[in-house]
Amino acid sequence: MKKYQIYMDQNIFNPKYLFHGSPYIIKTLEPRQSIDVSNKKNEDNAIFLTSWFINAAAYAFRNKLKEINEHWSFSINNDGNLPAMSFEVDILPEDLYGYIYVFDNNDEIIKDNFEYTTQYRCYHNLNPIDVIKVYYRDFADYFNREIT
């Protein structure tokens, strides 16, 4: 069994754990202004988390793909339905990896105000209880790469 299987098996609408995906090694996560997939700045300074491990994996890979591709497009799904991410890129490295930061779900973390969303926000620094290095090849079946 993979180390992250316990996280993948949780009920995403009643989660014990929350996740944040990033291509970078981070010791402490700090609230920041996020930018969505169309490069629109979010009005909120927060740490954005998800209860869906697969969704966090999408974010772990997305920013690295943006860095190495001149032309790209992404759509990330926050409602628990597959594909978790649809994307278009020219370059997809065989060894693409990222990190998923794991946190206990607690009263200080706020769920977005939509019934079927997996997105949460936290307004103070967080230290993860676990960090998982993930490889795109292990999650490719959860995503849809569009070829043009």
Coordinates of C-alpha atoms in Angstrom, one line a residue:
M1 CA 0.0 0.0 0.0
K2 CA 1.3 3.5 -0.9
K3 CA 2.0 5.9 2.0
Y4 CA -0.7 8.3 0.8
Q5 CA -3.5 5.7 0.4
I6 CA -5.0 6.6 3.8
Y7 CA -5.4 10.2 2.6
M8 CA -6.9 9.1 -0.8
D9 CA -9.5 6.9 1.0
Q10 CA -11.0 9.6 3.2
N11 CA -14.5 11.0 2.7
I12 CA -13.8 14.3 0.9
F13 CA -17.0 15.9 2.2
N14 CA -16.3 14.9 5.9
P15 CA -12.5 15.0 5.9
K16 CA -10.1 14.3 8.7
Y17 CA -7.2 15.7 6.7
L18 CA -6.7 18.7 4.4
F19 CA -4.0 19.1 1.7
H20 CA -2.1 21.7 -0.2
G21 CA -0.2 20.9 -3.3
S22 CA 3.0 22.7 -4.4
P23 CA 6.0 22.0 -6.7
Y24 CA 8.2 23.4 -3.9
I25 CA 9.5 22.3 -0.6
I26 CA 7.9 24.5 2.1
K27 CA 8.5 24.3 5.8
T28 CA 5.7 26.6 6.9
L29 CA 2.8 27.6 4.7
E30 CA 1.9 31.3 4.9
P31 CA -1.3 33.1 3.8
R32 CA -0.8 34.6 0.3
Q33 CA -2.9 36.0 -2.5
S34 CA -3.7 33.1 -4.8
I35 CA -3.9 33.3 -8.5
D36 CA -6.5 31.1 -10.3
V37 CA -5.9 29.1 -13.5
S38 CA -6.6 32.1 -15.7
N39 CA -4.1 34.3 -13.8
K40 CA -6.8 36.2 -12.0
K41 CA -5.8 37.3 -8.5
N42 CA -8.1 36.1 -5.7
E43 CA -9.3 38.8 -3.3
D44 CA -8.4 36.8 -0.3
N45 CA -5.0 36.3 1.5
A46 CA -5.2 32.8 2.8
I47 CA -3.7 29.3 2.5
F48 CA -5.9 27.4 0.1
L49 CA -6.4 23.8 1.0
T50 CA -8.5 20.9 -0.3
S51 CA -10.0 17.8 1.2
W52 CA -9.3 15.9 -2.0
F53 CA -5.8 14.4 -2.2
I54 CA -6.1 14.1 -6.1
N55 CA -6.9 17.8 -6.3
A56 CA -3.9 18.7 -4.2
A57 CA -1.8 16.6 -6.7
A58 CA -3.1 18.7 -9.6
Y59 CA -1.9 21.9 -7.9
A60 CA 1.5 20.2 -7.1
F61 CA 2.0 19.6 -10.8
R62 CA 0.3 22.7 -12.3
N63 CA 2.7 25.4 -11.3
K64 CA 5.8 23.5 -12.4
L65 CA 4.1 22.9 -15.8
K66 CA 3.4 26.6 -16.1
E67 CA 7.1 27.4 -15.4
I68 CA 8.4 25.1 -18.2
N69 CA 5.7 25.7 -20.9
E70 CA 5.4 28.9 -22.9
H71 CA 1.8 28.0 -23.8
W72 CA -0.5 26.3 -21.3
S73 CA -4.1 26.1 -20.1
F74 CA -5.5 24.5 -17.0
S75 CA -8.9 23.8 -15.5
I76 CA -9.0 22.3 -12.0
N77 CA -12.1 20.7 -10.6
N78 CA -13.0 21.4 -6.9
D79 CA -16.1 19.3 -6.5
G80 CA -14.7 15.8 -6.3
N81 CA -15.5 14.7 -9.9
L82 CA -12.9 13.4 -12.4
P83 CA -11.0 14.5 -14.2
A84 CA -9.5 16.5 -11.3
M85 CA -7.5 18.6 -13.9
S86 CA -7.8 19.1 -17.6
F87 CA -4.8 20.8 -19.1
E88 CA -2.9 21.6 -22.3
V89 CA 0.9 21.9 -22.4
D90 CA 3.6 21.2 -24.9
I91 CA 6.1 19.8 -22.5
L92 CA 5.3 17.1 -19.9
P93 CA 8.4 15.8 -18.2
E94 CA 8.5 12.1 -17.6
D95 CA 9.8 12.7 -14.1
L96 CA 7.4 15.5 -13.1
Y97 CA 6.9 15.6 -9.4
G98 CA 5.5 17.8 -6.6
Y99 CA 4.7 17.8 -2.9
I100 CA 1.5 17.4 -1.0
Y101 CA 1.4 19.0 2.4
V102 CA -1.0 17.3 4.9
F103 CA -2.8 19.0 7.8
D104 CA -5.4 18.0 10.4
N105 CA -8.8 19.5 9.7
N106 CA -9.7 21.7 12.6
D107 CA -12.0 24.6 13.6
E108 CA -9.4 27.2 12.5
I109 CA -9.7 26.2 8.9
I110 CA -12.8 27.4 7.0
K111 CA -14.6 25.5 4.3
D112 CA -15.7 27.6 1.3
N113 CA -19.4 28.4 1.4
F114 CA -20.5 26.1 -1.4
E115 CA -22.2 22.8 -0.8
Y116 CA -20.2 20.6 -3.1
T117 CA -16.7 22.0 -2.9
T118 CA -13.5 20.5 -1.5
Q119 CA -11.8 23.9 -1.0
Y120 CA -10.9 25.3 2.4
R121 CA -9.0 28.4 3.6
C122 CA -6.8 29.2 6.6
Y123 CA -5.8 32.7 7.6
H124 CA -2.7 31.9 9.6
N125 CA 0.6 30.1 9.1
L126 CA 0.4 26.3 9.1
N127 CA 3.0 23.5 9.6
P128 CA 2.2 20.2 7.9
I129 CA 1.9 17.0 9.8
D130 CA 3.1 15.1 6.8
V131 CA 4.7 15.8 3.4
I132 CA 4.3 13.4 0.5
K133 CA 6.4 13.6 -2.7
V134 CA 4.2 12.6 -5.6
Y135 CA 5.0 11.8 -9.3
Y136 CA 2.7 12.7 -12.2
R137 CA 3.0 9.2 -13.7
D138 CA 1.2 7.8 -10.5
F139 CA -1.8 10.1 -10.9
A140 CA -2.1 10.6 -14.7
D141 CA -5.3 8.6 -14.9
Y142 CA -7.0 11.2 -12.7
F143 CA -6.2 14.0 -15.2
N144 CA -7.1 14.8 -18.8
R145 CA -4.3 16.1 -21.0
E146 CA -5.7 17.6 -24.1
I147 CA -3.5 17.3 -27.2
T148 CA -3.8 19.9 -29.9

